[in-house]
PDB file of C-alpha atoms in Angstrom:
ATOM      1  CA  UNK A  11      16.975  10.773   2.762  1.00 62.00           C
ATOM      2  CA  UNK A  12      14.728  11.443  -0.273  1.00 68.00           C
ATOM      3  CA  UNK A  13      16.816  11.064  -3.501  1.00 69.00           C
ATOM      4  CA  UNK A  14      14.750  13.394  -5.452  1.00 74.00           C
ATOM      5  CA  UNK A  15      13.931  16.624  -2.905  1.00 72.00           C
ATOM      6  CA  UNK A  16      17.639  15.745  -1.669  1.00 70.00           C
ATOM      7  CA  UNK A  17      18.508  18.842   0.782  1.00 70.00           C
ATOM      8  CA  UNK A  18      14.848  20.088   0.434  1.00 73.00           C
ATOM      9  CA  UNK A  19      12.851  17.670   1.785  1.00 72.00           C
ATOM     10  CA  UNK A  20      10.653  19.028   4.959  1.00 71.00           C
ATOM     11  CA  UNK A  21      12.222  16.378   6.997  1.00 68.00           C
ATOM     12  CA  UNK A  22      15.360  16.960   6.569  1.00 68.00           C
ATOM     13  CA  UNK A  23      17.001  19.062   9.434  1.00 67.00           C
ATOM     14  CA  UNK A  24      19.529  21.699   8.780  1.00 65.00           C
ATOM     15  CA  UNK A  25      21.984  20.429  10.743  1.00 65.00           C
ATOM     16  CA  UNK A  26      22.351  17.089   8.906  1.00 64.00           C
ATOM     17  CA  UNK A  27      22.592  15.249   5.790  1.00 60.00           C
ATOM     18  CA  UNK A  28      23.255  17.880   3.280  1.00 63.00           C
ATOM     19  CA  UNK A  29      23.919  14.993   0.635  1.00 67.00           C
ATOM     20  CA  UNK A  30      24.269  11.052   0.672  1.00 67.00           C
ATOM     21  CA  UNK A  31      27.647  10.383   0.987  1.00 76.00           C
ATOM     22  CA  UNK A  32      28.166   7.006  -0.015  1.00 82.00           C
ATOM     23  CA  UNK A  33      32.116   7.455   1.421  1.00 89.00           C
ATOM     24  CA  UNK A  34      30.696   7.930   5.344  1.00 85.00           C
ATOM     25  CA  UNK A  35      28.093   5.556   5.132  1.00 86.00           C
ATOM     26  CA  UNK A  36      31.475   2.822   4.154  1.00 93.00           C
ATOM     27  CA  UNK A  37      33.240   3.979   6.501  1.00 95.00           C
ATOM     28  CA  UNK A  38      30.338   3.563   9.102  1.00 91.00           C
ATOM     29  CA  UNK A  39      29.884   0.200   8.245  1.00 92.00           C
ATOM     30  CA  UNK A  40      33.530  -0.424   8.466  1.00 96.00           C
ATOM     31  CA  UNK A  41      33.786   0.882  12.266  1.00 95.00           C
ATOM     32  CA  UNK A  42      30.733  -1.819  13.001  1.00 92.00           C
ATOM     33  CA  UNK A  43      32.304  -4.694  11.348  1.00 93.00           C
ATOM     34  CA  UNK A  44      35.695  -4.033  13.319  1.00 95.00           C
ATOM     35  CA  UNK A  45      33.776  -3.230  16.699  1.00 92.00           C
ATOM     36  CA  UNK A  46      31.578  -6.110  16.199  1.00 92.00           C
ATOM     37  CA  UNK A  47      35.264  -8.111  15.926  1.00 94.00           C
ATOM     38  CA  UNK A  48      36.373  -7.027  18.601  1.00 94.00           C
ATOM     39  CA  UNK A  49      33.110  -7.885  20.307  1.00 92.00           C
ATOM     40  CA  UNK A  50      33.748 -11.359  20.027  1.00 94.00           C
ATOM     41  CA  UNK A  51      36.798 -11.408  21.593  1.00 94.00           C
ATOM     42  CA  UNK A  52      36.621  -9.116  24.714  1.00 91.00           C
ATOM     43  CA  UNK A  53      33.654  -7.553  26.891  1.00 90.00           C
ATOM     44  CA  UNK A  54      32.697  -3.826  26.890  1.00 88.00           C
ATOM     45  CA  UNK A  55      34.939  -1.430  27.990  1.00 87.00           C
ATOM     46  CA  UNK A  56      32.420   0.831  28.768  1.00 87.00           C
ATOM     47  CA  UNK A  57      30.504   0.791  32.461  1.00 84.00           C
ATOM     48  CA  UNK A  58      27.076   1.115  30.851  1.00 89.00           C
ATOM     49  CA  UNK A  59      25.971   0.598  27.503  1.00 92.00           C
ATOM     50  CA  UNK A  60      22.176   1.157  26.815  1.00 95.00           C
ATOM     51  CA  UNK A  61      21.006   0.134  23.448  1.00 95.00           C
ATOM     52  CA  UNK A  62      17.595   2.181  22.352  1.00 97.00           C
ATOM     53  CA  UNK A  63      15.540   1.151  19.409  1.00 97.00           C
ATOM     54  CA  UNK A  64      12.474   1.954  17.346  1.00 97.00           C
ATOM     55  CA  UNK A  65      10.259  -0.978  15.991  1.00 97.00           C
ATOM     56  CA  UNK A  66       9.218   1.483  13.718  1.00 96.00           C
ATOM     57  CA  UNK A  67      12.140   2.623  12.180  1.00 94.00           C
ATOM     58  CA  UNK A  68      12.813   0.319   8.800  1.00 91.00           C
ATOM     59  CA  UNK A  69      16.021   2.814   8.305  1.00 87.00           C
ATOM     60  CA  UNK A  70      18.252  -0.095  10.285  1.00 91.00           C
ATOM     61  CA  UNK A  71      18.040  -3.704  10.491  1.00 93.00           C
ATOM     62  CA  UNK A  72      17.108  -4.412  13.971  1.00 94.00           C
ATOM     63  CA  UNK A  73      17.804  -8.140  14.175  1.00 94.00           C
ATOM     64  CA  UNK A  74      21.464  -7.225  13.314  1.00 93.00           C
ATOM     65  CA  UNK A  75      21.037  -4.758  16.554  1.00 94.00           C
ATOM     66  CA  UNK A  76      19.913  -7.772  18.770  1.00 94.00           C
ATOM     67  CA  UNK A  77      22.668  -9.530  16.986  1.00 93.00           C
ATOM     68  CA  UNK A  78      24.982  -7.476  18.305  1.00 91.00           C
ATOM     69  CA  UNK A  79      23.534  -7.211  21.678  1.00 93.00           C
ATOM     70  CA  UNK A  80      23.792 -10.825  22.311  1.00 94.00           C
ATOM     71  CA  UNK A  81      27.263 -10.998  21.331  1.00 94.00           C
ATOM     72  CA  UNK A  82      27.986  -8.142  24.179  1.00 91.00           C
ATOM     73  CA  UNK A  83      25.594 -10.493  26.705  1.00 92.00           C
ATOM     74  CA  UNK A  84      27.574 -13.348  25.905  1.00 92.00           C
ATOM     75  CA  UNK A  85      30.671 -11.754  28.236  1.00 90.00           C
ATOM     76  CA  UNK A  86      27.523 -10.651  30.683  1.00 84.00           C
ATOM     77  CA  UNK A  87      25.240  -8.373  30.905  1.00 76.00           C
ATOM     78  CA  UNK A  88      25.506  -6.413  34.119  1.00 81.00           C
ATOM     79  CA  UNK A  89      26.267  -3.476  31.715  1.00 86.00           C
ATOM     80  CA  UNK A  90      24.012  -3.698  28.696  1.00 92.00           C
ATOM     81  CA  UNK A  91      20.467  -2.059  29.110  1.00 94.00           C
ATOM     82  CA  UNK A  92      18.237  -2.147  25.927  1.00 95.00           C
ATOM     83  CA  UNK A  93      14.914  -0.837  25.312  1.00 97.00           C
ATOM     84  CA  UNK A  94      12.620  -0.570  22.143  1.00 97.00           C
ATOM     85  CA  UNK A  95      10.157   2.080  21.513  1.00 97.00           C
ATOM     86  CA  UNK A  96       6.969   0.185  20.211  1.00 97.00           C
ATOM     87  CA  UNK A  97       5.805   0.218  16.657  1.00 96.00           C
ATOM     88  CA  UNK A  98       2.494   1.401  17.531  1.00 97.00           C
ATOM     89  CA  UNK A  99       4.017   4.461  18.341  1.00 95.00           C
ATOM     90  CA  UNK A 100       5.204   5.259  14.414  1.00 94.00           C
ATOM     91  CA  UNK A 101       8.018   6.985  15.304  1.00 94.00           C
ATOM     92  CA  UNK A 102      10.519   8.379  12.488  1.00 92.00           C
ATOM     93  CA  UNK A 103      13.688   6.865  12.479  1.00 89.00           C
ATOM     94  CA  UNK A 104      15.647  10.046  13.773  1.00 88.00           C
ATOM     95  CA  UNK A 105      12.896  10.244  16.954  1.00 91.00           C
ATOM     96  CA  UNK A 106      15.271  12.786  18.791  1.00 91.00           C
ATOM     97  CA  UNK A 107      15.029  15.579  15.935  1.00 86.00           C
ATOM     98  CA  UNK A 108      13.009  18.468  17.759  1.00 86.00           C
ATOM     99  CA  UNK A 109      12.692  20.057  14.346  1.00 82.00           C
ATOM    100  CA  UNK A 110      10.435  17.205  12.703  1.00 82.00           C
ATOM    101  CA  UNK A 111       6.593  17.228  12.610  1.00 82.00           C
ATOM    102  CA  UNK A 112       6.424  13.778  13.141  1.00 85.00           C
ATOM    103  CA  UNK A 113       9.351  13.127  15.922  1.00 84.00           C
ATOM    104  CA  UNK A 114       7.159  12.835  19.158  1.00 92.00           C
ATOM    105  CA  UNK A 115       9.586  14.433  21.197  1.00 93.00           C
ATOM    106  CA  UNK A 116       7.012  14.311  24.669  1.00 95.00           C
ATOM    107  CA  UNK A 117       6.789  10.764  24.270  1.00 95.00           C
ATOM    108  CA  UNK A 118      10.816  10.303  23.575  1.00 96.00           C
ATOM    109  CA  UNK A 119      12.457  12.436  25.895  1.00 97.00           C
ATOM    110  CA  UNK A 120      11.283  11.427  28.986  1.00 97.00           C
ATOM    111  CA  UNK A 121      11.439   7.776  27.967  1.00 97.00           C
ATOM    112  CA  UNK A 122      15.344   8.615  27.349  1.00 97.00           C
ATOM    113  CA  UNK A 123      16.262  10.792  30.248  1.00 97.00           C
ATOM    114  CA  UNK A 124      14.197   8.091  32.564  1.00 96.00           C
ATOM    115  CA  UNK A 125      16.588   5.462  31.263  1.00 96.00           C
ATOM    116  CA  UNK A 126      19.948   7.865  31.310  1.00 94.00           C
ATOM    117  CA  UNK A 127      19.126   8.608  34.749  1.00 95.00           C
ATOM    118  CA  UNK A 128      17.982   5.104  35.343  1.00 92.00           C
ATOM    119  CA  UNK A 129      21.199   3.749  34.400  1.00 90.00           C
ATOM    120  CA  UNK A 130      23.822   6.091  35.522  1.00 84.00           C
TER     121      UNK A 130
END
């Protein structure tokens, strides 16, 4: 998100962030606080979870990721894949946008569909 080119910026893709909205980024928080919660207190319900992230992307706090991972591994983790694309890569932080200059896609796909299908 730019602040000043807003909407205009080259990066931005069409199909997303038309503004900032301060309301959905709340209420995004608020849906990881209460999942994190419940976290604590009972395993996954889901019969994989894989976790993918970007050393490269300072858009999210990463050690609050591995965080959270290790509070899912602390029930077990038969179900809980992770994987981190390397910094060296300098990958955006939305790395699945076909649209952007920068997004790498024939280094990302086939590192995602490898672990989909590795993991199904």
């Amino acid at each position: 998100w730019d602040p000043i080119k807003k909407e205009a910026n080259p990066m931005t893709v069409d199909y997303a962030y038309a503004r900032y909205s301060l309301h959905a980024l709340l209420e995004n928080m608020r849906l990881g606080y209460a999942t994190e919660e419940d976290a604590k207190k009972v395993p996954p319900l889901a019969g994989k979870i894989i976790v993918i992230t970007n050393a490269n992307d300072d858009s999210v706090n990463n050690e609050v990721i591995t965080e959270f991972e290790q509070i899912w591994r602390n029930h077990g983790d038969e179900n809980l894949v992770t994987f981190q694309f390397e910094k060296e890569l300098g990958l955006p932080h939305d790395l699945i946008a076909p649209t952007r200059p920068d997004a790498h896609i024939e280094l990302v796909y086939p590192q995602l569909l490898q672990l989909i299908q590795a993991n199904e």
